[in-house]
Coordinates of C-alpha atoms in Angstrom, one line a residue:
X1 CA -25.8 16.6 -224.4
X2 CA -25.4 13.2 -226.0
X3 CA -29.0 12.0 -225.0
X4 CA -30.3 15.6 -226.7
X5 CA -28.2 14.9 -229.4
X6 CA -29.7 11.1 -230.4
X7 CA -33.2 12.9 -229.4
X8 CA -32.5 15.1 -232.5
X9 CA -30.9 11.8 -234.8
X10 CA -34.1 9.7 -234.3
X11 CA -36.3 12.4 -234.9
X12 CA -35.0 13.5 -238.3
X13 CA -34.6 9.8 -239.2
X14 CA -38.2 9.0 -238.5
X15 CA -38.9 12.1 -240.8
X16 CA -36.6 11.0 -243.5
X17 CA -38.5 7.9 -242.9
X18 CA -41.9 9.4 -243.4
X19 CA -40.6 11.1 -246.3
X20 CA -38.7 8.5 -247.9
X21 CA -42.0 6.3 -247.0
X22 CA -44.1 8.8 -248.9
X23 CA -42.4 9.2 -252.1
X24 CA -42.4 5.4 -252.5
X25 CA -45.8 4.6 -251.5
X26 CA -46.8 7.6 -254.5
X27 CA -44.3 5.9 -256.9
X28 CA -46.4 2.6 -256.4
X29 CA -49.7 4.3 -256.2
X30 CA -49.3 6.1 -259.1
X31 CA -47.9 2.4 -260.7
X32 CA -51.1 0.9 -259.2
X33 CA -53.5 3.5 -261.0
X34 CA -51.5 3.1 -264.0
X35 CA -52.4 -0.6 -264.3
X36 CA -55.7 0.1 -263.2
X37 CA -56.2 1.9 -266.4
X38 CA -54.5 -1.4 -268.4
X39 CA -57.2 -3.7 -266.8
X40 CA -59.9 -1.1 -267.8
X41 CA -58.0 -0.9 -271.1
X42 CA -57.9 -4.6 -271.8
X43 CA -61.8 -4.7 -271.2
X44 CA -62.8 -2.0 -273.2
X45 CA -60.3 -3.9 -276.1
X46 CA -62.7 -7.3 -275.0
X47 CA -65.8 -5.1 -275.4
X48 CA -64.7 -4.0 -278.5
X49 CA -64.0 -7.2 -280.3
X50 CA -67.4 -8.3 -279.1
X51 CA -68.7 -5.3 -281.0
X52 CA -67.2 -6.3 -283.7
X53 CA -68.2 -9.9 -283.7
X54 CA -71.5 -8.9 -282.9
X55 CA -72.1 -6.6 -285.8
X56 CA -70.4 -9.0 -288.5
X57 CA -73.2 -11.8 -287.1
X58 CA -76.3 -9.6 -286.8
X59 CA -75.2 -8.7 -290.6
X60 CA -74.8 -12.4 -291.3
X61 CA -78.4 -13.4 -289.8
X62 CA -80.4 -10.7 -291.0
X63 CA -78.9 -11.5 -294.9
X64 CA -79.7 -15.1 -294.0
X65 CA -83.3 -14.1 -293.2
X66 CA -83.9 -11.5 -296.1
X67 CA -82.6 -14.1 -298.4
X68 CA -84.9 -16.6 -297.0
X69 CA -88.0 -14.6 -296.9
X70 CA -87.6 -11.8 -298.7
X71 CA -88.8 -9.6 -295.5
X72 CA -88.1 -5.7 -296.5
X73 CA -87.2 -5.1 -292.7
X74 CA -84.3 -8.2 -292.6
X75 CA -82.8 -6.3 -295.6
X76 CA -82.9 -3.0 -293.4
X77 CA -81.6 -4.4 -290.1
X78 CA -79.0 -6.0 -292.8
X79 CA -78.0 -2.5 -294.1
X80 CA -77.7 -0.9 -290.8
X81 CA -75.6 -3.5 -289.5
X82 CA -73.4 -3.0 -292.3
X83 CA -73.4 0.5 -291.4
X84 CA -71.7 0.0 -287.8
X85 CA -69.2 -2.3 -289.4
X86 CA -66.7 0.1 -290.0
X87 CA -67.4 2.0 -287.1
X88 CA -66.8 -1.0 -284.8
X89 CA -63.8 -2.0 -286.8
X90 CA -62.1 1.5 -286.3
X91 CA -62.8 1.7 -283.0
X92 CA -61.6 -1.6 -282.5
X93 CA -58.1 -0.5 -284.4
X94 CA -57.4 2.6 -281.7
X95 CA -57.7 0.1 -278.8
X96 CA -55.6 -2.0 -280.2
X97 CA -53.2 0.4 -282.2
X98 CA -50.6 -0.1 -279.1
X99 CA -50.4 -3.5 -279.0
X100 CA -48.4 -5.3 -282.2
X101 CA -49.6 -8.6 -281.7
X102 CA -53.2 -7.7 -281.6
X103 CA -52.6 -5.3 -284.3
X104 CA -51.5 -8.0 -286.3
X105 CA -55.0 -9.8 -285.8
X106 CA -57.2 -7.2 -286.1
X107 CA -55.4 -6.4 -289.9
X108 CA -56.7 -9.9 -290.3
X109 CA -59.8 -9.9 -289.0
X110 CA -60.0 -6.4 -290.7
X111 CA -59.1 -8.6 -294.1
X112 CA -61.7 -11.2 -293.4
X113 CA -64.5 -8.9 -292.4
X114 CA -64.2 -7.3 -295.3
X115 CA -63.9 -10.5 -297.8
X116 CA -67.0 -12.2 -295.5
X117 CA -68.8 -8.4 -296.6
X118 CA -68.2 -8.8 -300.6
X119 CA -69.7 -12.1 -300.1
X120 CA -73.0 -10.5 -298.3
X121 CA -73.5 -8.0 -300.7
X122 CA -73.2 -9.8 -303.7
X123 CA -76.1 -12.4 -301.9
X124 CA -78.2 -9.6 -301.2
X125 CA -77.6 -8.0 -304.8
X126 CA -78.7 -11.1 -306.4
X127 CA -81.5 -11.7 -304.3
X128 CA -83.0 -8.0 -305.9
X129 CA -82.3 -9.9 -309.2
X130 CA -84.8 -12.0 -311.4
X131 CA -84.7 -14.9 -311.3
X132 CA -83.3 -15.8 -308.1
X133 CA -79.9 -18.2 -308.6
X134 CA -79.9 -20.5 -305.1
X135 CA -76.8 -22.7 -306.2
X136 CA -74.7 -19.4 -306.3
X137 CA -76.8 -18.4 -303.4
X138 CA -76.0 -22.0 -301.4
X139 CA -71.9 -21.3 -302.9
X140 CA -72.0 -18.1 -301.4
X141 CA -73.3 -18.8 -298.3
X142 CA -70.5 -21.9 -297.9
X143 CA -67.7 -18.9 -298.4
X144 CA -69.8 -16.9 -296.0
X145 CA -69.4 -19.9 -293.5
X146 CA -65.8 -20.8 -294.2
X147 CA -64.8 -17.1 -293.2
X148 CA -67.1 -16.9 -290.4
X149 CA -65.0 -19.5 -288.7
X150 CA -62.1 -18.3 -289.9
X151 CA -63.3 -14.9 -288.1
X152 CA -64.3 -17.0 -285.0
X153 CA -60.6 -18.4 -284.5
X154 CA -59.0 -14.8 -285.0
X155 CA -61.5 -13.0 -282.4
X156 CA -60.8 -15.8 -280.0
X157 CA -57.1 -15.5 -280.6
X158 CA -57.4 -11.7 -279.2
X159 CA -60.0 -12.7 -276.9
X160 CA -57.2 -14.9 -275.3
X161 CA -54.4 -12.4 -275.7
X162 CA -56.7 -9.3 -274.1
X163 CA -57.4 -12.1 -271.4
X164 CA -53.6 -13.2 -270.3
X165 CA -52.5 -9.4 -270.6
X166 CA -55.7 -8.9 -268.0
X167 CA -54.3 -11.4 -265.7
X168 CA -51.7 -10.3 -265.5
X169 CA -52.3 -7.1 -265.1
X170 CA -54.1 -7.8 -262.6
X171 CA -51.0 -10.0 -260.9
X172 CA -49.3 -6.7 -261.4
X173 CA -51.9 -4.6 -259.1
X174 CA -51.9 -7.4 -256.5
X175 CA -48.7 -6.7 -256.1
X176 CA -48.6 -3.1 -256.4
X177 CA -51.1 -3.4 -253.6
X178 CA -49.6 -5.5 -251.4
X179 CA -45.8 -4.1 -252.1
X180 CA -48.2 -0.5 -250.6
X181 CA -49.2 -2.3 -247.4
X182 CA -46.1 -3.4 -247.0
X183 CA -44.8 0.0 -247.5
X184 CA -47.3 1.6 -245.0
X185 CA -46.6 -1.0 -242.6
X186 CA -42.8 -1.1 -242.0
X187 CA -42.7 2.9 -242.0
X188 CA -45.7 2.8 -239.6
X189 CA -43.7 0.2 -237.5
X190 CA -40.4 1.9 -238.2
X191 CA -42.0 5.4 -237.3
X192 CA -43.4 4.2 -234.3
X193 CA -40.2 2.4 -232.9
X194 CA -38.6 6.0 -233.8
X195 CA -40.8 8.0 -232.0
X196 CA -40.7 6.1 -228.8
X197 CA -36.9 5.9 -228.9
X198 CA -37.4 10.0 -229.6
X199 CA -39.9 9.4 -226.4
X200 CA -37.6 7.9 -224.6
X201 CA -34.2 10.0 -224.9
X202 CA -36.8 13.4 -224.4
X203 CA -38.3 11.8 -221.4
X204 CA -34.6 11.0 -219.6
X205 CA -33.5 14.7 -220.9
X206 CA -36.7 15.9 -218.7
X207 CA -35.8 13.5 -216.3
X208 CA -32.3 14.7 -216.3
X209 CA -33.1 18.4 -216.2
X210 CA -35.8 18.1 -213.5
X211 CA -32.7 16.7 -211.5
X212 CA -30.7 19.5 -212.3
X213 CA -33.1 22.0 -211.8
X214 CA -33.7 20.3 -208.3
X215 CA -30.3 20.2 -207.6
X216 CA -29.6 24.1 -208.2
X217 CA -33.4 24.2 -206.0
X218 CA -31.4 22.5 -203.3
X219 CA -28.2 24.2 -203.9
X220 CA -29.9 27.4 -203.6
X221 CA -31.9 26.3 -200.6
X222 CA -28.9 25.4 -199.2
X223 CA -27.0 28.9 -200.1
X224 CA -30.4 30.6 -198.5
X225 CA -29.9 28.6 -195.4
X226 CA -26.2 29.3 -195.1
X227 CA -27.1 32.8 -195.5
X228 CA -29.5 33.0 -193.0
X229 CA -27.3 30.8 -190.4
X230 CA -24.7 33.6 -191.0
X231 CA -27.0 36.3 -190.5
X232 CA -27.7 34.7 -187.0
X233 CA -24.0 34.5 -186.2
X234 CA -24.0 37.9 -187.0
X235 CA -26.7 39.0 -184.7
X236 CA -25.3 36.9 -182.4
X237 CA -21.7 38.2 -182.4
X238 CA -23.2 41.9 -182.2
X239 CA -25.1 41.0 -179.0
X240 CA -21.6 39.7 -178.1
X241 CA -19.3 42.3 -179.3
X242 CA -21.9 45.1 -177.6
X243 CA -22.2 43.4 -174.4
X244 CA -17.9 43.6 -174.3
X245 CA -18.3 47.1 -175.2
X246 CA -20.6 48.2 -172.7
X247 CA -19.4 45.8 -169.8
X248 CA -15.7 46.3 -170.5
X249 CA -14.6 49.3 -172.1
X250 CA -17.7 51.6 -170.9
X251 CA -16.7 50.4 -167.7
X252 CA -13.2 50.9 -167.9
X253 CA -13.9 54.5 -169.1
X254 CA -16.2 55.2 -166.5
X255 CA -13.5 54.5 -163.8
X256 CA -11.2 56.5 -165.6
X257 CA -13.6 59.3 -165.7
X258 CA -14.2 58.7 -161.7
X259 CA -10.8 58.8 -161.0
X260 CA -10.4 62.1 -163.1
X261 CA -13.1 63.6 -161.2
X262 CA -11.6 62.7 -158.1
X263 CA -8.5 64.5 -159.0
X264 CA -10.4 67.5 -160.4
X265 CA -11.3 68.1 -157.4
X266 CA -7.9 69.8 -156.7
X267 CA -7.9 73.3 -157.5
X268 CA -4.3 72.7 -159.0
X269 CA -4.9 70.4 -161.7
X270 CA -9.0 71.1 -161.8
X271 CA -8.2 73.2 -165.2
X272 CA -6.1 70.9 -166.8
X273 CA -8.3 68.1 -166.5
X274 CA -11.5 69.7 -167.8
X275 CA -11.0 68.9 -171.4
X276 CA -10.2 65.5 -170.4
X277 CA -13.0 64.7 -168.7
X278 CA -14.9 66.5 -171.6
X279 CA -13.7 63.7 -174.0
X280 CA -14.0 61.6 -171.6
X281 CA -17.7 62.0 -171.6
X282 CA -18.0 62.2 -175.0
X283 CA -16.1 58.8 -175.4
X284 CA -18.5 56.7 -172.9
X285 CA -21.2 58.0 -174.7
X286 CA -20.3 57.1 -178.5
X287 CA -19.5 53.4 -176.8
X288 CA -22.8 53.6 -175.2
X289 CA -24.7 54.6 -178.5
X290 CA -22.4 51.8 -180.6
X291 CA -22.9 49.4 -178.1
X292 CA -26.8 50.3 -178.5
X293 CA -26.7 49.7 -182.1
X294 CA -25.2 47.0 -182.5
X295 CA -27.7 45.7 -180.4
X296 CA -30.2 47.2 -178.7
X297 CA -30.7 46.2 -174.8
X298 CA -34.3 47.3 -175.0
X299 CA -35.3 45.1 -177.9
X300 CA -34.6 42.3 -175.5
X301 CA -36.0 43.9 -172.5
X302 CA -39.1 45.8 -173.6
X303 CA -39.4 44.8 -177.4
X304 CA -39.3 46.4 -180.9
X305 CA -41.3 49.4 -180.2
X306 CA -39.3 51.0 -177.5
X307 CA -36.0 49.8 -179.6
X308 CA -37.7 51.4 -183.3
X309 CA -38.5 54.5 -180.8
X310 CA -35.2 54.7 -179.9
X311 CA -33.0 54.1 -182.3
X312 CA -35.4 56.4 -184.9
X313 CA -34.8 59.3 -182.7
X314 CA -31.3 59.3 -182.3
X315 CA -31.0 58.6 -186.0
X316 CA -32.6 61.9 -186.7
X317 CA -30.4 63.4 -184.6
X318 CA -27.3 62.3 -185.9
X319 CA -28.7 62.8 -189.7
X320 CA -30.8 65.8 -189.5
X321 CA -33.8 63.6 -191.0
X322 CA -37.2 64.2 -189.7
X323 CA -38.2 60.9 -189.2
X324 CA -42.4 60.3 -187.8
X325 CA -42.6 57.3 -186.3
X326 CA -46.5 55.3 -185.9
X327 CA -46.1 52.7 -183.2
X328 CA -49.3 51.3 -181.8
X329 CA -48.9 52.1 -177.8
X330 CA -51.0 48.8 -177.4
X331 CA -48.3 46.6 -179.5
X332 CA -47.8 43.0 -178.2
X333 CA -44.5 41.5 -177.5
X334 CA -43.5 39.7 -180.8
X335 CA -41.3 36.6 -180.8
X336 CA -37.9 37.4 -180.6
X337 CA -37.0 36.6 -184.5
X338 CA -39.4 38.9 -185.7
X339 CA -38.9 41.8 -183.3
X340 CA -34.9 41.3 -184.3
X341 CA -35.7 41.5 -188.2
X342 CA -37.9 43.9 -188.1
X343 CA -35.4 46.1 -186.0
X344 CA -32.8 45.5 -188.8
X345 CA -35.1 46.1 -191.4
X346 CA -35.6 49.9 -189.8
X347 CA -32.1 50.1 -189.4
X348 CA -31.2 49.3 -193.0
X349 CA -33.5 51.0 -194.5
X350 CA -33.0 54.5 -192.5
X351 CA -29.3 54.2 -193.4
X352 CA -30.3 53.9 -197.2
X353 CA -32.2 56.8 -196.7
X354 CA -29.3 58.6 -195.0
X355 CA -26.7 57.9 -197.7
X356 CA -29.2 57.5 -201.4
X357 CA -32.5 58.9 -201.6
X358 CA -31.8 63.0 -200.5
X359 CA -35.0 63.1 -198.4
X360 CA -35.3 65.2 -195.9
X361 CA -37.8 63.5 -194.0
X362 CA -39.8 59.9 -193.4
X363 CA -42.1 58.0 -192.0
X364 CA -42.2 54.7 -190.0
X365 CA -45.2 52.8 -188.8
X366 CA -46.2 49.2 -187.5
X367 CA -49.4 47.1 -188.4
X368 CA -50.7 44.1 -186.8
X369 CA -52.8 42.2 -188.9
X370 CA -55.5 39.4 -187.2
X371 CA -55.9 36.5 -189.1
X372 CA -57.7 33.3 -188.6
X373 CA -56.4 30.2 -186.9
X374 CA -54.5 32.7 -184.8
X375 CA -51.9 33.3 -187.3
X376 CA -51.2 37.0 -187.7
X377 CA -49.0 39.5 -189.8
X378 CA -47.4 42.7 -188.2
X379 CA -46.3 45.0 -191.3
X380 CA -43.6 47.7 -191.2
X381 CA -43.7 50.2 -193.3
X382 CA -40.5 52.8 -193.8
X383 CA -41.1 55.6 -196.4
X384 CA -39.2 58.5 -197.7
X385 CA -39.7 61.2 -200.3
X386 CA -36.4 60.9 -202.0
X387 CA -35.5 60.1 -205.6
X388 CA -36.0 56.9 -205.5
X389 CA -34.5 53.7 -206.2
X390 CA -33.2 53.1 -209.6
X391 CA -35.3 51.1 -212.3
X392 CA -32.4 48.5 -212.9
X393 CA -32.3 48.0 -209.1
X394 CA -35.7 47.3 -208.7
X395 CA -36.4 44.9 -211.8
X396 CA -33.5 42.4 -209.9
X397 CA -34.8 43.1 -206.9
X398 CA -38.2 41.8 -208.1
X399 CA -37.6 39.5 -210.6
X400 CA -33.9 38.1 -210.8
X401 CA -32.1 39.3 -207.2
X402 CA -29.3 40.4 -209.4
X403 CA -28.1 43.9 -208.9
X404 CA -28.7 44.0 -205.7
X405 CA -26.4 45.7 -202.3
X406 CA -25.6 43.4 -199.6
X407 CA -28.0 45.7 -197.2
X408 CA -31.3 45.1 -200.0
X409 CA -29.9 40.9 -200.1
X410 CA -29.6 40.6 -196.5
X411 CA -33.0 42.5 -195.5
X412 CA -35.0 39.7 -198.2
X413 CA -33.3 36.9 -196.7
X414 CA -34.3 37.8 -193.5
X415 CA -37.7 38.3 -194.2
X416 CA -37.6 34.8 -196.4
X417 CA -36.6 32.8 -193.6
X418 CA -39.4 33.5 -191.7
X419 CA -41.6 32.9 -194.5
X420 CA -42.7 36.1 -194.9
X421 CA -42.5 39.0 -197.5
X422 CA -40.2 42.2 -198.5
X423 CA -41.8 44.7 -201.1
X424 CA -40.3 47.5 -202.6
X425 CA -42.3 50.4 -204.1
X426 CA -40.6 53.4 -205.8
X427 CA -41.1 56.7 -208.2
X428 CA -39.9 60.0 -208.5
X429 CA -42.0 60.7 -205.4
X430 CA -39.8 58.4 -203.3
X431 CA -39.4 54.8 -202.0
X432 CA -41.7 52.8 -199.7
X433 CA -40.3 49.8 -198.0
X434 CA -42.7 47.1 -196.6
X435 CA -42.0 44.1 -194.8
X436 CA -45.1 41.8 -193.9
X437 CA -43.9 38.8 -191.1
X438 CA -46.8 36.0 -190.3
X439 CA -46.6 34.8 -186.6
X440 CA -48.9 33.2 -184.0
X441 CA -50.7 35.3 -181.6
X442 CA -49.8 34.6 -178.0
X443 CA -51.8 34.0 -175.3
X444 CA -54.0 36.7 -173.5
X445 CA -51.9 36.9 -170.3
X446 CA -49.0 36.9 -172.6
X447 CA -50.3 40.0 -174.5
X448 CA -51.1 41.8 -171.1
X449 CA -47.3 41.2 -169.5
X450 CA -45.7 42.1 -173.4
X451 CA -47.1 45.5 -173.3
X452 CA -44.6 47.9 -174.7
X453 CA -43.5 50.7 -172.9
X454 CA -41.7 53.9 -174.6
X455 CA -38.4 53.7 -173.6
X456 CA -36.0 57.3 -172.8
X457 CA -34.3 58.2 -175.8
X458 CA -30.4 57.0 -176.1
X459 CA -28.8 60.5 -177.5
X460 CA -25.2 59.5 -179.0
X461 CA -22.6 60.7 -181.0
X462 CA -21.9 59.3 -185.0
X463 CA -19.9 56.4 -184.3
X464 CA -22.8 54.0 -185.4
X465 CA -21.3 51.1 -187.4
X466 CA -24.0 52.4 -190.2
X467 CA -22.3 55.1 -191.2
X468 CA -25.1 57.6 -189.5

């Protein structure tokens, strides 16, 4: 129970593990992918202020070179770039709009851009003016150049902030990554030492309920053989009890009837002792007939046939059941187990025929069955055309054993120990009994010496331990 119990506790840790496992590893993946999009973020903000510096110079040269030359596509080039100025610059503001310290230098690179612009246009507009002034053309272009590095120093400035917040950013996903591994690792370590202590306390519960399960295997074995042994003792005390019966008190009732007989003989007391003798003769036979079933002399003599012949027709005498009996005339001699089971087999099954199933007649017959490596099955079949057995009775006699009479117990266990089979097959047509024992065929001269012979039929009274 214990070992079941911590089974149970080290599977539900390892799957609070796994869970707990899972909902960190998303916390940190989901951390990860948020700094992902912060290093993606701080290069698009680098990108940006590259635009911008970009623009500002292309504006700057292409002034440089209309003023210069006077070349028509210079002062284009010059107006587009002032175009995309404020495009940049706005652009440049919403990636930077989260950031204070970079909004604080864009405002002034916003400031000088826009001074460094004023400048530009005013060279360009006196340029298009006659005639051309260069010394407010070469002052111009000085102020141009003073806020150009001006510009330079502010765009490096958030050059080198966008650049630390990238590194460490990307500290921050090295160590999102790594604190994942780690994660993965110890619950996949963790998980696994889990699951093979789960492993192991499920392996010693098998372990221990194969031992228990072979311990009730041997207990019942044990209980099957105690049975049978029992079953033997019982034979055997039968054989005993009928041999007292028929070598002491028939005996002693046989004198007694000699005697009486003798004394009959006198005309005096020859009427009083008629009854006598009567009962007399009725007595030696009912010890006779009990002595006979509690063990048959011919099943030891002359084997089962003669005995099944026997015994079948004084039953039907004494029960008014029509019984047909189909007993091969050419039966061999079986070993002396079989013959004795099968004999109490019939015996049983008559008497459940006599006192359950209300059938007025049945039917009895013996099969031998050749099989290779001369090991062979004789079959008895005992059928009657009662009301068969009940459904309750049958399920436990097939499947569970429970629910059974000692008579139905004792006739399986019989047939178990000698390794063969007991069936039972019943409907409202009646109830079929078959019994199917394997044994070795004898040899030939064997065979010829065990013929069976039918034996004279023993005709008794009811005093038949089986109640018919």
């Amino acid at each position: 129970m214990r070992s079941r119990k911590r089974a149970r506790t080290a599977f539900a840790s390892a799957l609070i593990l796994f869970v707990v496992s899972g909902i960190a590893a998303t916390i940190t993946i989901e951390r990860f992918s948020q700094n992902q999009k912060w290093m993606f973020h701080t290069d698009d903000v680098d990108n940006a202020i590259t635009r911008a510096d970009t623009v500002v110079s292309i504006a700057a040269r292409e002034r440089t070179a209309y003023i210069g030359s006077g070349d028509p596509q210079s002062l284009e080039k010059y107006i587009a770039a002032t175009r995309d100025i404020p495009v940049v610059l706005q652009h440049l503001k919403q990636l930077t709009a989260d950031n204070p310290r970079q909004m604080a230098l864009y405002l002034r690179l916003e400031e000088i851009t826009a001074r460094r612009m004023r400048l530009l246009e005013n060279s360009v507009e006196q340029m298009q003016k006659a005639p051309i002034d260069e010394h407010a053309q070469l002052e111009l272009s000085q102020q141009s150049a003073a806020l150009s590095a001006e510009a330079a120093s502010v765009v490096n400035a958030m050059r080198q902030a966008e650049d630390q917040l990238f590194q460490e950013r990307r500290r921050t996903s090295q160590d999102l990554y790594f604190l994942l591994l780690a994660i993965m690792a110890l619950t996949s370590v963790l998980a696994v030492v889990l699951f093979c202590v789960h492993y192991r306390l499920i392996s010693r519960q098998v372990v221990d309920l194969e031992q228990t399960e072979k311990r009730a295997v041997d207990s019942q074995e044990a209980s099957r053989r105690l049975s049978a042994r029992l079953m033997v003792l019982q034979d055997e005390e039968r054989r005993k009890f009928s041999r007292e019966l028929h070598d002491s008190l028939g005996q002693y009732l046989a004198m007694v009837k000699m005697d009486l007989s003798r004394l009959s003989e006198n005309r005096i007391v020859s009427g009083l002792l008629a009854d006598p003798i009567k009962y007399l003769d009725q007595a030696i036979g009912e010890t006779r007939t009990l002595s006979h079933l509690l063990h048959p002399p011919l099943l030891d003599e002359v084997g089962f046939a003669s005995a099944a012949t026997w015994y079948v027709e004084g039953f039907g005498q004494r029960s008014g059941i029509q019984v047909k009996v189909d007993v091969p005339e050419d039966l061999i001699r079986l070993p002396g187990p079989i013959e004795l089971v099968l004999f109490r087999i019939l015996q049983e099954s008559l008497t459940n025929i006599h006192r359950h199933s209300n059938s007025a007649r049945a039917e009895c017959s013996v099969t031998v069955v050749n099989g290779q490596n001369a090991q062979n099955q004789v079959i008895l079949k005992i059928r009657d055309y009662g009301k068969g057995v009940s459904r309750e009775v049958l399920d436990g006699f097939r499947n569970t054993g429970e629910n059974l009479g000692v008579g139905l117990a004792g006739m399986r266990e019989r047939v178990r120990e000698l390794d063969g089979a007991l069936e039972i097959q019943s409907d409202g047509s009646g109830t079929t009994v078959i019994a199917i024992l394997p044994f070795r065929a004898a040899a030939t001269g064997v065979e010829a010496a065990g013929r069976l012979k039918t034996a004279p039929s023993a005709k008794g009274g009811s005093g038949s331990p089986d109640g018919v």
